[in-house]
Amino acid sequence: RKEVEQDPGPFNVPEGATVAFNCTYSNSASQSFFWYRQDCRKEPKLLMSVYSSGNEDGRFTAQLNRASQYISLLIRDSKLSDSATYLCVASYNFNKFYFGSGTKLNVKP
Amino acid sequence: DGGITQSPKYLFRKEGQNVTLSCEQNLNHDAMYWYRQDPGQGLRLIYYSQIVNDFQKGDIAEGYSVSREKKESFPLTVTSAQKNPTAFYLCASSGRDRIPTNEKLFFGSGTQLSVL
């Protein structure tokens, strides 16, 4: 079983739509969680950390459910520039990071 | 500018050849990592190092070797024993922000390795 699992998509949405991604993790000892964004053939870039109380950064909202071991990312008012692959990451022992395979988002005009 | 520098951006390997990918960071991070990414897949850990002169195998270390002689540098050698080396290789380092105090990964721009 993979440490972190995501729906690969693609999610095809029109501009302005709200879209949500979920990701599940198997290791209950995981301590920190992140969402990274990766454009084609580029390095992943940190989008946001995910905190237990949930957190928001502009149009992006991340939630963590420790009881069910899943993380979510909500994107409101989608822009064409949001088209990318979104990687879910769980870490434990402060320096072991496990990546999901990524969820591809296509935002269309 | 602080960051992680990987070179070269593209690399071609002949059969039976060893090649070395460079990774340098000036973020003063202790931990460094090498990941491999195949098309449409997530990142898989090859090796990691938490401190100078120490490194550990990741999930797919066979056919690879590393060294960590300096804090700033963590080169990866793809040996001839790695039979399927074509992939996108990413180097990363991790360090703590002031708030919250959790480790975050920062990546170099990657090296695309292909077999001739």
Short mmCIF file of N, CA and C in Angstrom, two decimals, chain A residues 2 8 31-34 36 38-46 48-51 85 87 89 91 93-102, chain B residues 9 31 33 35 37-43 45 48 50 59 87-88 90 94 96-97 99-110 112:
data_model
loop_
_atom_site.label_atom_id
_atom_site.label_comp_id
_atom_site.label_asym_id
_atom_site.label_seq_id
_atom_site.Cartn_x
_atom_site.Cartn_y
_atom_site.Cartn_z
N LYS A 2 0.53 2.23 -0.82
CA LYS A 2 1.32 3.45 -0.89
C LYS A 2 1.11 4.26 0.38
N PRO A 8 -5.49 10.54 -9.53
CA PRO A 8 -4.63 11.18 -10.53
C PRO A 8 -5.34 12.18 -11.43
N GLN A 31 3.41 13.65 10.75
CA GLN A 31 3.33 14.84 11.61
C GLN A 31 3.05 16.11 10.84
N SER A 32 3.57 16.19 9.64
CA SER A 32 3.42 17.42 8.85
C SER A 32 2.90 17.07 7.47
N PHE A 33 2.16 18.03 6.92
CA PHE A 33 1.50 17.78 5.65
C PHE A 33 1.61 19.02 4.78
N PHE A 34 1.73 18.76 3.47
CA PHE A 34 1.94 19.87 2.56
C PHE A 34 1.22 19.60 1.25
N TYR A 36 2.12 20.60 -2.72
CA TYR A 36 3.07 21.18 -3.66
C TYR A 36 2.39 21.26 -5.01
N GLN A 38 3.26 21.27 -9.13
CA GLN A 38 4.32 20.97 -10.09
C GLN A 38 3.81 21.21 -11.50
N ASP A 39 4.53 22.06 -12.23
CA ASP A 39 4.26 22.26 -13.64
C ASP A 39 5.08 21.24 -14.43
N CYS A 40 4.66 21.02 -15.67
CA CYS A 40 5.26 19.96 -16.48
C CYS A 40 6.78 20.13 -16.58
N ARG A 41 7.52 19.10 -16.21
CA ARG A 41 8.97 19.05 -16.31
C ARG A 41 9.67 20.14 -15.49
N LYS A 42 8.99 20.58 -14.43
CA LYS A 42 9.59 21.55 -13.51
C LYS A 42 9.65 20.92 -12.12
N GLU A 43 10.36 21.61 -11.23
CA GLU A 43 10.42 21.11 -9.87
C GLU A 43 9.14 21.43 -9.11
N PRO A 44 8.78 20.59 -8.13
CA PRO A 44 7.63 20.92 -7.28
C PRO A 44 7.93 22.18 -6.47
N LYS A 45 6.89 22.98 -6.29
CA LYS A 45 7.03 24.18 -5.47
C LYS A 45 5.98 24.14 -4.37
N LEU A 46 6.41 24.53 -3.17
CA LEU A 46 5.51 24.49 -2.04
C LEU A 46 4.34 25.44 -2.24
N MET A 48 1.37 25.19 -0.01
CA MET A 48 1.02 25.53 1.37
C MET A 48 1.21 24.35 2.29
N SER A 49 1.50 24.65 3.54
CA SER A 49 1.48 23.64 4.59
C SER A 49 0.03 23.41 5.00
N VAL A 50 -0.23 22.30 5.63
CA VAL A 50 -1.58 21.98 6.07
C VAL A 50 -1.57 21.84 7.58
N TYR A 51 -2.38 22.62 8.25
CA TYR A 51 -2.40 22.61 9.70
C TYR A 51 -3.68 21.96 10.20
N THR A 85 -0.05 20.01 -11.80
CA THR A 85 -0.25 18.80 -11.00
C THR A 85 -0.02 19.15 -9.53
N LEU A 87 0.65 17.90 -5.76
CA LEU A 87 1.22 16.77 -5.03
C LEU A 87 0.92 16.91 -3.54
N VAL A 89 1.80 15.69 0.25
CA VAL A 89 3.00 15.20 0.93
C VAL A 89 2.74 15.03 2.41
N SER A 91 4.82 13.91 6.04
CA SER A 91 6.16 13.66 6.58
C SER A 91 6.09 13.24 8.03
N ASN A 93 8.95 12.08 11.51
CA ASN A 93 10.33 12.18 11.99
C ASN A 93 11.03 13.41 11.44
N PHE A 94 10.27 14.39 11.07
CA PHE A 94 10.74 15.71 10.62
C PHE A 94 11.48 15.70 9.30
N ASN A 95 11.95 14.58 8.81
CA ASN A 95 12.68 14.62 7.55
C ASN A 95 12.43 13.42 6.65
N LYS A 96 11.35 12.69 6.88
CA LYS A 96 10.94 11.66 5.94
C LYS A 96 9.67 12.16 5.24
N PHE A 97 9.78 12.33 3.93
CA PHE A 97 8.69 12.90 3.17
C PHE A 97 8.15 11.86 2.20
N TYR A 98 6.85 11.72 2.16
CA TYR A 98 6.22 10.78 1.23
C TYR A 98 5.25 11.54 0.33
N PHE A 99 5.41 11.29 -0.96
CA PHE A 99 4.65 12.02 -1.98
C PHE A 99 3.57 11.15 -2.58
N GLY A 100 2.41 11.75 -2.80
CA GLY A 100 1.42 11.12 -3.65
C GLY A 100 1.85 11.24 -5.10
N SER A 101 1.14 10.54 -5.98
CA SER A 101 1.47 10.57 -7.41
C SER A 101 1.02 11.85 -8.09
N GLY A 102 0.20 12.62 -7.40
CA GLY A 102 -0.22 13.89 -7.97
C GLY A 102 -1.59 13.83 -8.59
N LYS B 9 21.09 20.46 -16.69
CA LYS B 9 19.64 20.40 -16.84
C LYS B 9 19.24 19.16 -17.63
N ALA B 31 19.75 18.66 5.95
CA ALA B 31 19.26 17.47 5.26
C ALA B 31 19.16 17.71 3.75
N TYR B 33 18.33 15.50 -0.17
CA TYR B 33 17.64 14.33 -0.69
C TYR B 33 17.81 14.25 -2.21
N TYR B 35 15.53 12.51 -5.36
CA TYR B 35 14.31 11.83 -5.78
C TYR B 35 14.38 11.53 -7.28
N GLN B 37 11.71 10.87 -10.53
CA GLN B 37 10.33 10.97 -10.97
C GLN B 37 10.21 10.43 -12.38
N ASP B 38 9.33 9.45 -12.55
CA ASP B 38 9.03 8.91 -13.87
C ASP B 38 7.73 9.53 -14.36
N PRO B 39 7.53 9.57 -15.69
CA PRO B 39 6.34 10.27 -16.22
C PRO B 39 5.04 9.81 -15.57
N GLY B 40 4.25 10.76 -15.14
CA GLY B 40 2.94 10.45 -14.56
C GLY B 40 3.00 9.82 -13.19
N GLN B 41 4.17 9.85 -12.58
CA GLN B 41 4.29 9.22 -11.26
C GLN B 41 4.80 10.22 -10.23
N GLY B 42 4.67 9.81 -8.98
CA GLY B 42 5.16 10.65 -7.90
C GLY B 42 6.66 10.53 -7.75
N LEU B 43 7.16 11.19 -6.72
CA LEU B 43 8.59 11.19 -6.44
C LEU B 43 8.96 9.99 -5.59
N LEU B 45 12.15 8.23 -3.36
CA LEU B 45 13.38 8.61 -2.69
C LEU B 45 14.51 7.65 -3.03
N TYR B 48 19.13 9.89 1.00
CA TYR B 48 19.06 11.12 1.74
C TYR B 48 20.21 11.21 2.72
N GLN B 50 21.30 13.39 6.33
CA GLN B 50 20.87 14.31 7.38
C GLN B 50 22.02 15.16 7.90
N ASP B 59 14.13 4.39 -0.95
CA ASP B 59 13.35 3.23 -1.41
C ASP B 59 13.91 2.57 -2.67
N ALA B 87 14.88 9.21 -16.44
CA ALA B 87 13.92 9.79 -15.50
C ALA B 87 14.30 11.24 -15.25
N PHE B 88 13.44 11.91 -14.50
CA PHE B 88 13.68 13.29 -14.06
C PHE B 88 14.17 13.20 -12.61
N LEU B 90 15.42 14.90 -9.10
CA LEU B 90 15.23 16.12 -8.31
C LEU B 90 16.03 16.03 -7.02
N SER B 94 15.98 20.25 3.16
CA SER B 94 14.91 20.61 4.08
C SER B 94 15.46 21.39 5.25
N ARG B 96 13.90 24.30 8.59
CA ARG B 96 12.74 24.74 9.35
C ARG B 96 12.51 26.23 9.18
N ASP B 97 11.23 26.60 9.01
CA ASP B 97 10.89 28.01 9.09
C ASP B 97 10.80 28.38 10.57
N ILE B 99 8.21 29.90 12.01
CA ILE B 99 6.86 29.53 12.46
C ILE B 99 6.13 28.94 11.26
N PRO B 100 5.54 27.77 11.29
CA PRO B 100 5.71 26.80 12.36
C PRO B 100 7.05 26.08 12.24
N THR B 101 7.42 25.37 13.23
CA THR B 101 8.74 24.74 13.24
C THR B 101 8.67 23.35 12.63
N ASN B 102 8.22 23.28 11.40
CA ASN B 102 8.23 21.98 10.75
C ASN B 102 9.13 22.06 9.52
N GLU B 103 9.69 20.93 9.18
CA GLU B 103 10.59 20.87 8.04
C GLU B 103 9.80 21.04 6.74
N LYS B 104 10.37 21.76 5.81
CA LYS B 104 9.79 21.88 4.49
C LYS B 104 10.85 21.49 3.47
N LEU B 105 10.40 20.93 2.36
CA LEU B 105 11.31 20.56 1.29
C LEU B 105 11.40 21.67 0.25
N PHE B 106 12.63 21.94 -0.16
CA PHE B 106 12.87 22.90 -1.24
C PHE B 106 13.64 22.17 -2.33
N PHE B 107 13.24 22.38 -3.58
CA PHE B 107 13.78 21.60 -4.68
C PHE B 107 14.68 22.42 -5.61
N GLY B 108 15.65 21.73 -6.20
CA GLY B 108 16.35 22.27 -7.34
C GLY B 108 15.48 22.12 -8.58
N SER B 109 15.97 22.62 -9.72
CA SER B 109 15.16 22.65 -10.94
C SER B 109 15.19 21.34 -11.70
N GLY B 110 15.95 20.37 -11.23
CA GLY B 110 15.89 19.03 -11.81
C GLY B 110 16.88 18.78 -12.94
N GLN B 112 17.08 16.11 -16.28
CA GLN B 112 16.47 15.06 -17.09
C GLN B 112 17.58 14.19 -17.63
#
